[in-house]
PDB file of C-alpha atoms and ligand atoms in Angstrom:
ATOM      1  CA  MET A   1      -2.833 -23.011  13.546  1.00  0.00           C
ATOM      2  CA  THR A   2      -4.482 -24.163  10.321  1.00  0.00           C
ATOM      3  CA  ASN A   3      -4.522 -27.952  10.057  1.00  0.00           C
ATOM      4  CA  ILE A   4      -1.943 -29.524   7.821  1.00  0.00           C
ATOM      5  CA  VAL A   5      -3.060 -32.685   6.051  1.00  0.00           C
ATOM      6  CA  THR A   6      -1.066 -34.819   3.601  1.00  0.00           C
ATOM      7  CA  GLU A   7      -2.870 -34.794   0.237  1.00  0.00           C
ATOM      8  CA  TYR A   8      -0.705 -37.688  -1.018  1.00  0.00           C
ATOM      9  CA  PRO A   9       1.534 -40.225   0.722  1.00  0.00           C
ATOM     10  CA  VAL A  10       4.943 -39.113   2.000  1.00  0.00           C
ATOM     11  CA  LYS A  11       7.643 -41.615   1.025  1.00  0.00           C
ATOM     12  CA  THR A  12      11.422 -41.731   1.303  1.00  0.00           C
ATOM     13  CA  LEU A  13      13.570 -42.433  -1.754  1.00  0.00           C
ATOM     14  CA  ASP A  14      13.953 -46.051  -0.688  1.00  0.00           C
ATOM     15  CA  GLY A  15      10.196 -46.436  -0.731  1.00  0.00           C
ATOM     16  CA  ILE A  16       9.372 -46.326   3.003  1.00  0.00           C
ATOM     17  CA  GLU A  17       5.936 -44.788   3.440  1.00  0.00           C
ATOM     18  CA  LEU A  18       6.256 -42.325   6.320  1.00  0.00           C
ATOM     19  CA  LEU A  19       2.686 -41.042   6.194  1.00  0.00           C
ATOM     20  CA  PRO A  20      -0.300 -42.213   4.176  1.00  0.00           C
ATOM     21  CA  GLU A  21      -2.494 -39.815   2.251  1.00  0.00           C
ATOM     22  CA  GLY A  22      -4.968 -37.936   4.437  1.00  0.00           C
ATOM     23  CA  THR A  23      -2.866 -37.817   7.634  1.00  0.00           C
ATOM     24  CA  GLU A  24      -3.449 -34.773   9.794  1.00  0.00           C
ATOM     25  CA  LEU A  25      -0.090 -33.548  11.072  1.00  0.00           C
ATOM     26  CA  THR A  26      -0.890 -33.085  14.729  1.00  0.00           C
ATOM     27  CA  GLU A  27       1.845 -32.393  17.287  1.00  0.00           C
ATOM     28  CA  GLU A  28       1.612 -36.036  18.357  1.00  0.00           C
ATOM     29  CA  ILE A  29       2.073 -37.384  14.846  1.00  0.00           C
ATOM     30  CA  LEU A  30       5.032 -35.073  14.276  1.00  0.00           C
ATOM     31  CA  LYS A  31       6.689 -36.164  17.521  1.00  0.00           C
ATOM     32  CA  GLU A  32       6.156 -39.792  16.619  1.00  0.00           C
ATOM     33  CA  LEU A  33       7.607 -39.162  13.154  1.00  0.00           C
ATOM     34  CA  ALA A  34      10.728 -37.570  14.636  1.00  0.00           C
ATOM     35  CA  ASN A  35      11.209 -40.482  17.067  1.00  0.00           C
ATOM     36  CA  ARG A  36      10.519 -43.177  14.514  1.00  0.00           C
ATOM     37  CA  ASN A  37      13.891 -42.637  12.916  1.00  0.00           C
ATOM     38  CA  ASP A  38      15.835 -42.763  16.185  1.00  0.00           C
ATOM     39  CA  SER A  39      17.623 -45.990  15.493  1.00  0.00           C
ATOM     40  CA  ALA A  40      18.840 -45.060  11.999  1.00  0.00           C
ATOM     41  CA  SER A  41      22.593 -45.005  11.859  1.00  0.00           C
ATOM     42  CA  TYR A  42      23.356 -42.753   8.924  1.00  0.00           C
ATOM     43  CA  ASP A  43      26.028 -40.082   9.171  1.00  0.00           C
ATOM     44  CA  SER A  44      25.972 -36.392   8.572  1.00  0.00           C
ATOM     45  CA  LEU A  45      28.320 -35.568   5.736  1.00  0.00           C
ATOM     46  CA  SER A  46      29.829 -32.413   4.320  1.00  0.00           C
ATOM     47  CA  PHE A  47      27.429 -30.799   1.873  1.00  0.00           C
ATOM     48  CA  MET A  48      30.116 -29.316  -0.370  1.00  0.00           C
ATOM     49  CA  ASP A  49      32.087 -32.541  -0.606  1.00  0.00           C
ATOM     50  CA  TYR A  50      29.076 -34.647  -1.527  1.00  0.00           C
ATOM     51  CA  GLY A  51      28.721 -35.889  -5.119  1.00  0.00           C
ATOM     52  CA  ASN A  52      29.395 -33.225  -7.729  1.00  0.00           C
ATOM     53  CA  ILE A  53      28.099 -30.301  -5.694  1.00  0.00           C
ATOM     54  CA  ARG A  54      31.347 -28.328  -5.520  1.00  0.00           C
ATOM     55  CA  GLN A  55      32.173 -28.587  -9.243  1.00  0.00           C
ATOM     56  CA  ASP A  56      28.583 -27.921 -10.262  1.00  0.00           C
ATOM     57  CA  LEU A  57      28.321 -24.787  -8.133  1.00  0.00           C
ATOM     58  CA  PHE A  58      31.367 -23.281  -9.800  1.00  0.00           C
ATOM     59  CA  ILE A  59      29.718 -23.855 -13.165  1.00  0.00           C
ATOM     60  CA  PHE A  60      26.304 -22.468 -12.138  1.00  0.00           C
ATOM     61  CA  ILE A  61      27.603 -19.167 -10.776  1.00  0.00           C
ATOM     62  CA  ASN A  62      28.972 -18.308 -14.179  1.00  0.00           C
ATOM     63  CA  TYR A  63      25.581 -18.422 -15.888  1.00  0.00           C
ATOM     64  CA  PRO A  64      24.291 -14.914 -16.545  1.00  0.00           C
ATOM     65  CA  PRO A  65      22.946 -13.075 -14.554  1.00  0.00           C
ATOM     66  CA  TYR A  66      24.651 -14.947 -11.700  1.00  0.00           C
ATOM     67  CA  HIS A  67      28.055 -13.844 -12.917  1.00  0.00           C
ATOM     68  CA  ILE A  68      27.038 -10.347 -11.727  1.00  0.00           C
ATOM     69  CA  PHE A  69      25.156 -11.531  -8.659  1.00  0.00           C
ATOM     70  CA  PHE A  70      28.281 -13.298  -7.401  1.00  0.00           C
ATOM     71  CA  SER A  71      30.848 -10.934  -8.919  1.00  0.00           C
ATOM     72  CA  ASP A  72      32.240  -9.780  -5.577  1.00  0.00           C
ATOM     73  CA  LEU A  73      35.030 -12.228  -4.845  1.00  0.00           C
ATOM     74  CA  GLU A  74      35.089 -11.487  -1.130  1.00  0.00           C
ATOM     75  CA  GLU A  75      31.365 -12.176  -0.863  1.00  0.00           C
ATOM     76  CA  PHE A  76      31.730 -15.358  -2.830  1.00  0.00           C
ATOM     77  CA  GLN A  77      34.509 -16.592  -0.527  1.00  0.00           C
ATOM     78  CA  TYR A  78      32.225 -15.791   2.376  1.00  0.00           C
ATOM     79  CA  ILE A  79      29.396 -17.973   1.050  1.00  0.00           C
ATOM     80  CA  LEU A  80      31.827 -20.754   0.252  1.00  0.00           C
ATOM     81  CA  LYS A  81      33.080 -20.749   3.828  1.00  0.00           C
ATOM     82  CA  ILE A  82      29.525 -21.011   5.119  1.00  0.00           C
ATOM     83  CA  MET A  83      28.664 -23.785   2.708  1.00  0.00           C
ATOM     84  CA  GLU A  84      31.797 -25.677   3.665  1.00  0.00           C
ATOM     85  CA  SER A  85      30.665 -25.741   7.291  1.00  0.00           C
ATOM     86  CA  VAL A  86      27.305 -27.368   6.460  1.00  0.00           C
ATOM     87  CA  LYS A  87      26.738 -31.020   7.216  1.00  0.00           C
ATOM     88  CA  LEU A  88      23.561 -32.912   6.365  1.00  0.00           C
ATOM     89  CA  PRO A  89      22.245 -36.428   7.012  1.00  0.00           C
ATOM     90  CA  LEU A  90      23.060 -38.790   4.159  1.00  0.00           C
ATOM     91  CA  PRO A  91      19.429 -39.312   2.983  1.00  0.00           C
ATOM     92  CA  VAL A  92      19.025 -35.534   2.559  1.00  0.00           C
ATOM     93  CA  LEU A  93      22.185 -35.420   0.446  1.00  0.00           C
ATOM     94  CA  GLU A  94      20.991 -38.433  -1.520  1.00  0.00           C
ATOM     95  CA  SER A  95      17.917 -36.465  -2.532  1.00  0.00           C
ATOM     96  CA  MET A  96      20.302 -33.976  -4.189  1.00  0.00           C
ATOM     97  CA  GLU A  97      21.885 -36.774  -6.185  1.00  0.00           C
ATOM     98  CA  TYR A  98      18.392 -38.036  -7.087  1.00  0.00           C
ATOM     99  CA  PHE A  99      17.536 -34.605  -8.521  1.00  0.00           C
ATOM    100  CA  ARG A 100      20.896 -34.356 -10.267  1.00  0.00           C
ATOM    101  CA  GLN A 101      20.226 -37.622 -12.070  1.00  0.00           C
ATOM    102  CA  ASN A 102      16.489 -37.239 -12.677  1.00  0.00           C
ATOM    103  CA  ASP A 103      15.500 -33.574 -12.641  1.00  0.00           C
ATOM    104  CA  PHE A 104      18.547 -31.409 -13.185  1.00  0.00           C
ATOM    105  CA  GLN A 105      16.566 -28.148 -13.037  1.00  0.00           C
ATOM    106  CA  THR A 106      15.460 -28.866  -9.474  1.00  0.00           C
ATOM    107  CA  TYR A 107      19.027 -29.811  -8.530  1.00  0.00           C
ATOM    108  CA  ARG A 108      20.512 -26.591  -9.878  1.00  0.00           C
ATOM    109  CA  HIS A 109      17.648 -24.552  -8.444  1.00  0.00           C
ATOM    110  CA  SER A 110      18.134 -26.060  -4.977  1.00  0.00           C
ATOM    111  CA  LEU A 111      21.786 -25.056  -4.923  1.00  0.00           C
ATOM    112  CA  MET A 112      21.216 -21.575  -6.301  1.00  0.00           C
ATOM    113  CA  VAL A 113      18.383 -20.671  -3.933  1.00  0.00           C
ATOM    114  CA  PHE A 114      20.744 -21.164  -1.025  1.00  0.00           C
ATOM    115  CA  MET A 115      23.485 -19.099  -2.628  1.00  0.00           C
ATOM    116  CA  ILE A 116      21.138 -16.253  -3.554  1.00  0.00           C
ATOM    117  CA  SER A 117      19.430 -16.209  -0.188  1.00  0.00           C
ATOM    118  CA  ILE A 118      22.625 -16.156   1.817  1.00  0.00           C
ATOM    119  CA  LEU A 119      23.728 -13.010   0.009  1.00  0.00           C
ATOM    120  CA  LEU A 120      20.334 -11.383   0.564  1.00  0.00           C
ATOM    121  CA  ALA A 121      20.491 -12.318   4.245  1.00  0.00           C
ATOM    122  CA  LYS A 122      24.010 -10.926   4.580  1.00  0.00           C
ATOM    123  CA  ASN A 123      22.515  -7.565   3.674  1.00  0.00           C
ATOM    124  CA  LEU A 124      19.146  -7.878   5.451  1.00  0.00           C
ATOM    125  CA  LEU A 125      19.887  -9.910   8.576  1.00  0.00           C
ATOM    126  CA  PRO A 126      23.601  -9.438   9.273  1.00  0.00           C
ATOM    127  CA  GLU A 127      23.171 -10.126  12.998  1.00  0.00           C
ATOM    128  CA  ASN A 128      21.453 -13.479  12.319  1.00  0.00           C
ATOM    129  CA  ILE A 129      23.591 -14.677   9.475  1.00  0.00           C
ATOM    130  CA  GLU A 130      24.984 -17.670  11.317  1.00  0.00           C
ATOM    131  CA  PHE A 131      21.553 -18.970  12.248  1.00  0.00           C
ATOM    132  CA  PHE A 132      20.323 -18.180   8.756  1.00  0.00           C
ATOM    133  CA  SER A 133      23.064 -20.189   7.099  1.00  0.00           C
ATOM    134  CA  LYS A 134      22.440 -23.174   9.335  1.00  0.00           C
ATOM    135  CA  VAL A 135      18.739 -23.376   8.647  1.00  0.00           C
ATOM    136  CA  THR A 136      18.468 -22.426   5.025  1.00  0.00           C
ATOM    137  CA  ILE A 137      20.774 -24.898   3.412  1.00  0.00           C
ATOM    138  CA  SER A 138      19.625 -25.060  -0.132  1.00  0.00           C
ATOM    139  CA  SER A 139      19.037 -28.666  -0.761  1.00  0.00           C
ATOM    140  CA  THR A 140      16.179 -28.877   1.650  1.00  0.00           C
ATOM    141  CA  HIS A 141      13.484 -26.385   0.656  1.00  0.00           C
ATOM    142  CA  ASP A 142      12.243 -28.490  -2.288  1.00  0.00           C
ATOM    143  CA  ILE A 143      13.184 -31.931  -0.927  1.00  0.00           C
ATOM    144  CA  GLY A 144       9.481 -32.824  -0.891  1.00  0.00           C
ATOM    145  CA  LYS A 145       9.670 -33.019  -4.686  1.00  0.00           C
ATOM    146  CA  ILE A 146      10.994 -36.561  -4.242  1.00  0.00           C
ATOM    147  CA  CYS A 147       7.319 -37.341  -3.498  1.00  0.00           C
ATOM    148  CA  VAL A 148       6.082 -35.817  -6.766  1.00  0.00           C
ATOM    149  CA  PRO A 149       6.233 -38.033  -9.903  1.00  0.00           C
ATOM    150  CA  LEU A 150       8.981 -36.984 -12.325  1.00  0.00           C
ATOM    151  CA  GLU A 151       6.424 -36.833 -15.169  1.00  0.00           C
ATOM    152  CA  ILE A 152       4.768 -33.961 -13.303  1.00  0.00           C
ATOM    153  CA  LEU A 153       8.016 -32.204 -12.341  1.00  0.00           C
ATOM    154  CA  LYS A 154       9.252 -32.351 -15.915  1.00  0.00           C
ATOM    155  CA  LYS A 155       6.001 -31.879 -17.793  1.00  0.00           C
ATOM    156  CA  SER A 156       6.293 -29.354 -20.591  1.00  0.00           C
ATOM    157  CA  THR A 157       2.575 -28.994 -21.314  1.00  0.00           C
ATOM    158  CA  PRO A 158       0.020 -27.452 -18.897  1.00  0.00           C
ATOM    159  CA  LEU A 159      -0.523 -29.375 -15.670  1.00  0.00           C
ATOM    160  CA  THR A 160      -3.983 -30.698 -14.934  1.00  0.00           C
ATOM    161  CA  LYS A 161      -5.707 -29.641 -11.720  1.00  0.00           C
ATOM    162  CA  ASN A 162      -4.755 -32.906 -10.037  1.00  0.00           C
ATOM    163  CA  GLU A 163      -1.162 -32.744 -11.207  1.00  0.00           C
ATOM    164  CA  HIS A 164      -0.934 -29.214  -9.860  1.00  0.00           C
ATOM    165  CA  LYS A 165      -2.293 -30.413  -6.522  1.00  0.00           C
ATOM    166  CA  HIS A 166       0.321 -33.182  -6.530  1.00  0.00           C
ATOM    167  CA  LEU A 167       3.102 -30.683  -7.250  1.00  0.00           C
ATOM    168  CA  LYS A 168       1.990 -28.514  -4.348  1.00  0.00           C
ATOM    169  CA  HIS A 169       2.238 -31.579  -2.115  1.00  0.00           C
ATOM    170  CA  HIS A 170       6.031 -31.019  -2.033  1.00  0.00           C
ATOM    171  CA  ALA A 171       5.739 -28.376   0.712  1.00  0.00           C
ATOM    172  CA  VAL A 172       4.008 -30.646   3.240  1.00  0.00           C
ATOM    173  CA  ALA A 173       6.007 -33.695   2.080  1.00  0.00           C
ATOM    174  CA  GLY A 174       9.284 -31.796   2.602  1.00  0.00           C
ATOM    175  CA  TYR A 175       8.146 -30.806   6.085  1.00  0.00           C
ATOM    176  CA  ALA A 176       7.459 -34.422   7.065  1.00  0.00           C
ATOM    177  CA  LEU A 177      10.627 -35.808   5.435  1.00  0.00           C
ATOM    178  CA  LEU A 178      12.866 -33.308   7.194  1.00  0.00           C
ATOM    179  CA  ILE A 179      11.255 -33.872  10.591  1.00  0.00           C
ATOM    180  CA  TYR A 180      11.926 -37.554  10.061  1.00  0.00           C
ATOM    181  CA  PHE A 181      15.499 -37.266   8.768  1.00  0.00           C
ATOM    182  CA  LEU A 182      16.549 -34.578  11.254  1.00  0.00           C
ATOM    183  CA  ARG A 183      14.697 -36.313  14.124  1.00  0.00           C
ATOM    184  CA  ASP A 184      13.286 -33.026  15.359  1.00  0.00           C
ATOM    185  CA  HIS A 185       9.572 -32.287  15.272  1.00  0.00           C
ATOM    186  CA  LYS A 186      10.223 -28.567  15.777  1.00  0.00           C
ATOM    187  CA  SER A 187      12.964 -28.279  13.161  1.00  0.00           C
ATOM    188  CA  PHE A 188      13.118 -24.802  11.632  1.00  0.00           C
ATOM    189  CA  ILE A 189      14.591 -26.340   8.458  1.00  0.00           C
ATOM    190  CA  ALA A 190      11.453 -28.458   8.153  1.00  0.00           C
ATOM    191  CA  LYS A 191       9.204 -25.443   8.747  1.00  0.00           C
ATOM    192  CA  LEU A 192      11.037 -23.631   6.022  1.00  0.00           C
ATOM    193  CA  ALA A 193      10.193 -26.390   3.546  1.00  0.00           C
ATOM    194  CA  LEU A 194       6.572 -26.200   4.702  1.00  0.00           C
ATOM    195  CA  ASN A 195       6.268 -22.434   4.371  1.00  0.00           C
ATOM    196  CA  HIS A 196       8.432 -21.424   1.423  1.00  0.00           C
ATOM    197  CA  HIS A 197       5.373 -21.021  -0.833  1.00  0.00           C
ATOM    198  CA  GLU A 198       3.424 -18.899   1.672  1.00  0.00           C
ATOM    199  CA  ARG A 199       3.228 -15.165   0.971  1.00  0.00           C
ATOM    200  CA  ARG A 200       3.044 -12.014   3.101  1.00  0.00           C
ATOM    201  CA  ASP A 201      -0.545 -11.366   2.028  1.00  0.00           C
ATOM    202  CA  GLY A 202      -1.693 -14.944   2.673  1.00  0.00           C
ATOM    203  CA  SER A 203      -2.003 -15.755  -1.041  1.00  0.00           C
ATOM    204  CA  GLY A 204       0.360 -18.745  -0.966  1.00  0.00           C
ATOM    205  CA  TYR A 205       0.099 -22.437  -0.076  1.00  0.00           C
ATOM    206  CA  PRO A 206      -0.241 -24.980   1.560  1.00  0.00           C
ATOM    207  CA  ARG A 207      -2.039 -23.158   4.367  1.00  0.00           C
ATOM    208  CA  GLY A 208      -2.546 -19.659   2.937  1.00  0.00           C
ATOM    209  CA  ILE A 209      -1.170 -18.121   6.142  1.00  0.00           C
ATOM    210  CA  GLU A 210       0.373 -14.638   6.222  1.00  0.00           C
ATOM    211  CA  LEU A 211       4.104 -15.023   6.018  1.00  0.00           C
ATOM    212  CA  THR A 212       5.777 -13.013   8.784  1.00  0.00           C
ATOM    213  CA  ASN A 213       9.153 -14.699   9.197  1.00  0.00           C
ATOM    214  CA  LYS A 214      11.920 -12.780   7.416  1.00  0.00           C
ATOM    215  CA  ILE A 215      14.113 -15.849   6.910  1.00  0.00           C
ATOM    216  CA  VAL A 216      11.343 -17.737   5.129  1.00  0.00           C
ATOM    217  CA  GLU A 217      10.497 -14.648   3.109  1.00  0.00           C
ATOM    218  CA  ILE A 218      14.081 -14.331   1.885  1.00  0.00           C
ATOM    219  CA  ILE A 219      14.005 -17.964   0.725  1.00  0.00           C
ATOM    220  CA  ALA A 220      10.614 -17.408  -0.907  1.00  0.00           C
ATOM    221  CA  VAL A 221      11.935 -14.433  -2.915  1.00  0.00           C
ATOM    222  CA  ALA A 222      15.172 -16.235  -3.864  1.00  0.00           C
ATOM    223  CA  ASP A 223      12.982 -19.160  -4.944  1.00  0.00           C
ATOM    224  CA  VAL A 224      10.778 -17.013  -7.214  1.00  0.00           C
ATOM    225  CA  TYR A 225      13.759 -15.133  -8.641  1.00  0.00           C
ATOM    226  CA  ASP A 226      15.725 -18.261  -9.552  1.00  0.00           C
ATOM    227  CA  ALA A 227      12.610 -19.866 -11.028  1.00  0.00           C
ATOM    228  CA  LEU A 228      12.144 -16.830 -13.311  1.00  0.00           C
ATOM    229  CA  ILE A 229      15.669 -16.354 -14.595  1.00  0.00           C
ATOM    230  CA  MET A 230      16.378 -19.992 -15.411  1.00  0.00           C
ATOM    231  CA  PRO A 231      14.603 -22.174 -17.987  1.00  0.00           C
ATOM    232  CA  ARG A 232      11.986 -24.527 -16.500  1.00  0.00           C
ATOM    233  CA  SER A 233      10.054 -27.417 -17.967  1.00  0.00           C
ATOM    234  CA  TYR A 234       6.900 -25.264 -18.060  1.00  0.00           C
ATOM    235  CA  ARG A 235       8.770 -22.324 -19.601  1.00  0.00           C
ATOM    236  CA  PRO A 236      11.653 -23.241 -21.909  1.00  0.00           C
ATOM    237  CA  ILE A 237      12.795 -19.620 -22.306  1.00  0.00           C
ATOM    238  CA  SER A 238      13.698 -17.867 -19.070  1.00  0.00           C
ATOM    239  CA  TYR A 239      12.786 -14.316 -18.088  1.00  0.00           C
ATOM    240  CA  ASP A 240      15.508 -11.786 -18.740  1.00  0.00           C
ATOM    241  CA  ASN A 241      16.882 -10.363 -15.520  1.00  0.00           C
ATOM    242  CA  ARG A 242      15.206  -6.982 -15.866  1.00  0.00           C
ATOM    243  CA  THR A 243      11.753  -8.480 -16.469  1.00  0.00           C
ATOM    244  CA  ALA A 244      12.218 -10.868 -13.550  1.00  0.00           C
ATOM    245  CA  LEU A 245      13.070  -7.983 -11.194  1.00  0.00           C
ATOM    246  CA  GLU A 246      10.088  -5.997 -12.501  1.00  0.00           C
ATOM    247  CA  LEU A 247       7.772  -8.920 -11.870  1.00  0.00           C
ATOM    248  CA  ILE A 248       9.015  -9.210  -8.278  1.00  0.00           C
ATOM    249  CA  THR A 249       8.519  -5.414  -7.985  1.00  0.00           C
ATOM    250  CA  THR A 250       4.876  -5.968  -8.940  1.00  0.00           C
ATOM    251  CA  MET A 251       4.701  -8.572  -6.181  1.00  0.00           C
ATOM    252  CA  ALA A 252       6.077  -6.020  -3.670  1.00  0.00           C
ATOM    253  CA  GLU A 253       3.550  -3.422  -4.889  1.00  0.00           C
ATOM    254  CA  SER A 254       0.685  -5.775  -4.103  1.00  0.00           C
ATOM    255  CA  GLY A 255       2.108  -6.810  -0.713  1.00  0.00           C
ATOM    256  CA  VAL A 256       3.015 -10.370  -1.715  1.00  0.00           C
ATOM    257  CA  VAL A 257       6.696  -9.848  -0.833  1.00  0.00           C
ATOM    258  CA  GLY A 258       8.471  -7.141   1.180  1.00  0.00           C
ATOM    259  CA  TRP A 259      10.202  -4.073  -0.289  1.00  0.00           C
ATOM    260  CA  ASP A 260      13.364  -4.649   1.719  1.00  0.00           C
ATOM    261  CA  VAL A 261      13.920  -8.121   0.226  1.00  0.00           C
ATOM    262  CA  LEU A 262      13.285  -6.783  -3.276  1.00  0.00           C
ATOM    263  CA  LYS A 263      15.766  -3.942  -2.683  1.00  0.00           C
ATOM    264  CA  ALA A 264      18.403  -6.399  -1.452  1.00  0.00           C
ATOM    265  CA  LEU A 265      17.861  -8.450  -4.616  1.00  0.00           C
ATOM    266  CA  ILE A 266      18.280  -5.380  -6.826  1.00  0.00           C
ATOM    267  CA  ALA A 267      21.383  -4.271  -4.857  1.00  0.00           C
ATOM    268  CA  GLN A 268      22.992  -7.642  -5.455  1.00  0.00           C
ATOM    269  CA  ASN A 269      22.373  -7.261  -9.179  1.00  0.00           C
ATOM    270  CA  ARG A 270      24.455  -4.068  -9.307  1.00  0.00           C
ATOM    271  CA  MET A 271      28.169  -4.306  -9.910  1.00  0.00           C
ATOM    272  CA  GLU A 272      28.998  -1.979  -6.993  1.00  0.00           C
ATOM    273  CA  LYS A 273      26.753  -3.881  -4.454  1.00  0.00           C
ATOM    274  CA  PRO A 274      25.247  -0.866  -2.637  1.00  0.00           C
ATOM    275  CA  ASN A 275      23.490  -1.245   0.697  1.00  0.00           C
ATOM    276  CA  TYR A 276      19.839  -2.101   0.054  1.00  0.00           C
ATOM    277  CA  HIS A 277      18.679   1.055   1.908  1.00  0.00           C
ATOM    278  CA  LYS A 278      20.139   3.100  -0.932  1.00  0.00           C
ATOM    279  CA  ILE A 279      18.168   1.382  -3.690  1.00  0.00           C
ATOM    280  CA  VAL A 280      15.524   3.475  -5.429  1.00  0.00           C
ATOM    281  CA  ILE A 281      13.091   1.224  -7.276  1.00  0.00           C
ATOM    282  CA  PRO A 282      12.403   2.380 -10.826  1.00  0.00           C
ATOM    283  CA  GLU A 283       8.692   2.964 -11.418  1.00  0.00           C
ATOM    284  CA  GLU A 284       8.828   2.351 -15.127  1.00  0.00           C
ATOM    285  CA  LYS A 285       8.347  -1.231 -16.303  1.00  0.00           C
ATOM    286  CA  ARG A 286       9.665  -2.081 -19.735  1.00  0.00           C
ATOM    287  CA  GLY A 287      10.321  -5.811 -19.451  1.00  0.00           C
ATOM    288  CA  LYS A 288       8.617  -8.418 -21.565  1.00  0.00           C
ATOM    289  CA  ALA A 289       7.662 -11.897 -20.376  1.00  0.00           C
ATOM    290  CA  PRO A 290       9.033 -14.716 -22.559  1.00  0.00           C
ATOM    291  CA  SER A 291       6.693 -16.518 -24.905  1.00  0.00           C
ATOM    292  CA  GLY A 292       5.630 -20.104 -24.269  1.00  0.00           C
ATOM    293  CA  ASN A 293       5.196 -19.579 -20.514  1.00  0.00           C
ATOM    294  CA  LEU A 294       2.850 -22.226 -19.120  1.00  0.00           C
ATOM    295  CA  TYR A 295       3.276 -21.230 -15.471  1.00  0.00           C
ATOM    296  CA  GLY A 296      -0.119 -21.029 -13.787  1.00  0.00           C
ATOM    297  CA  LYS A 297      -1.912 -22.537 -16.810  1.00  0.00           C
ATOM    298  CA  ILE A 298      -4.005 -25.381 -15.479  1.00  0.00           C
ATOM    299  CA  GLU A 299      -6.009 -27.787 -17.628  1.00  0.00           C
ATOM    300  CA  ALA A 300      -9.134 -29.658 -16.637  1.00  0.00           C
ATOM    301  CA  ASP A 301      -8.494 -33.269 -15.545  1.00  0.00           C
TER     302      ASP A 301
HETATM  303 FE1  FE2 B   1       8.997 -25.228  -3.792  1.00  0.00          FE
HETATM  304 FE1  FE2 B   2      12.031 -23.943  -5.026  1.00  0.00          FE
END
């Protein structure tokens, strides 16, 4: 396994430094991190009943194109039931409130990635859906962003090389935070935070490993899709839905993501919700990327 090293410190919201910069995450360190929090007495609370999550979700699903994505009432009830069964430790939920107050785009994104991915998984991994729903709960994949300064998260001009490195820190930071909060050094939820920016062809980060786990891949695709179709600080105008799907098609063509996940995404965007096996991917690409897109533009320090 490629070594994982913290490029910046990992801190909780109340300022406790869990790991200093430059820590190699060996099995021993991870075990110690999971045990360190043993005496904490916080509760696990219902995800849906925390803060404004329930009301906010009902608002978000009406934004186009989500109004089509979630147009099947039966499917929507199904996701709601799953979400209602999720409980999370208080500090994990508090990170959601932190994003809601300080970086609303990350808050909305965190909720939507779970909702999108659960529908994709319903199609792609029906036999594992229960496990999937337990491990993919939205709020956690980007939790490491609590360790990235808000000025970087919300910057609307190109990031410098160092700022970009700091932003990427959220994958490893999320891994460490979740091991600590969930008190489990082998937590799949933590691994998901670590690996959600890895790609099938090894072109991702933090380790550049080839992504082989279907659950992580579904989250990775839901993550890219939501990032494209919603406005972001680095791109005030979002991609239209067609262009976003075409861009993810290009990613499938070059082996970055799998065809099956792309097909499930396209199926969900059709009113009649066909099985993903039946989707024929159009070869023609007519979409146009929005102007003012700074994604991937890095400035010298
Ligand atoms: Fe992320
Ligand atoms: Fe994300």
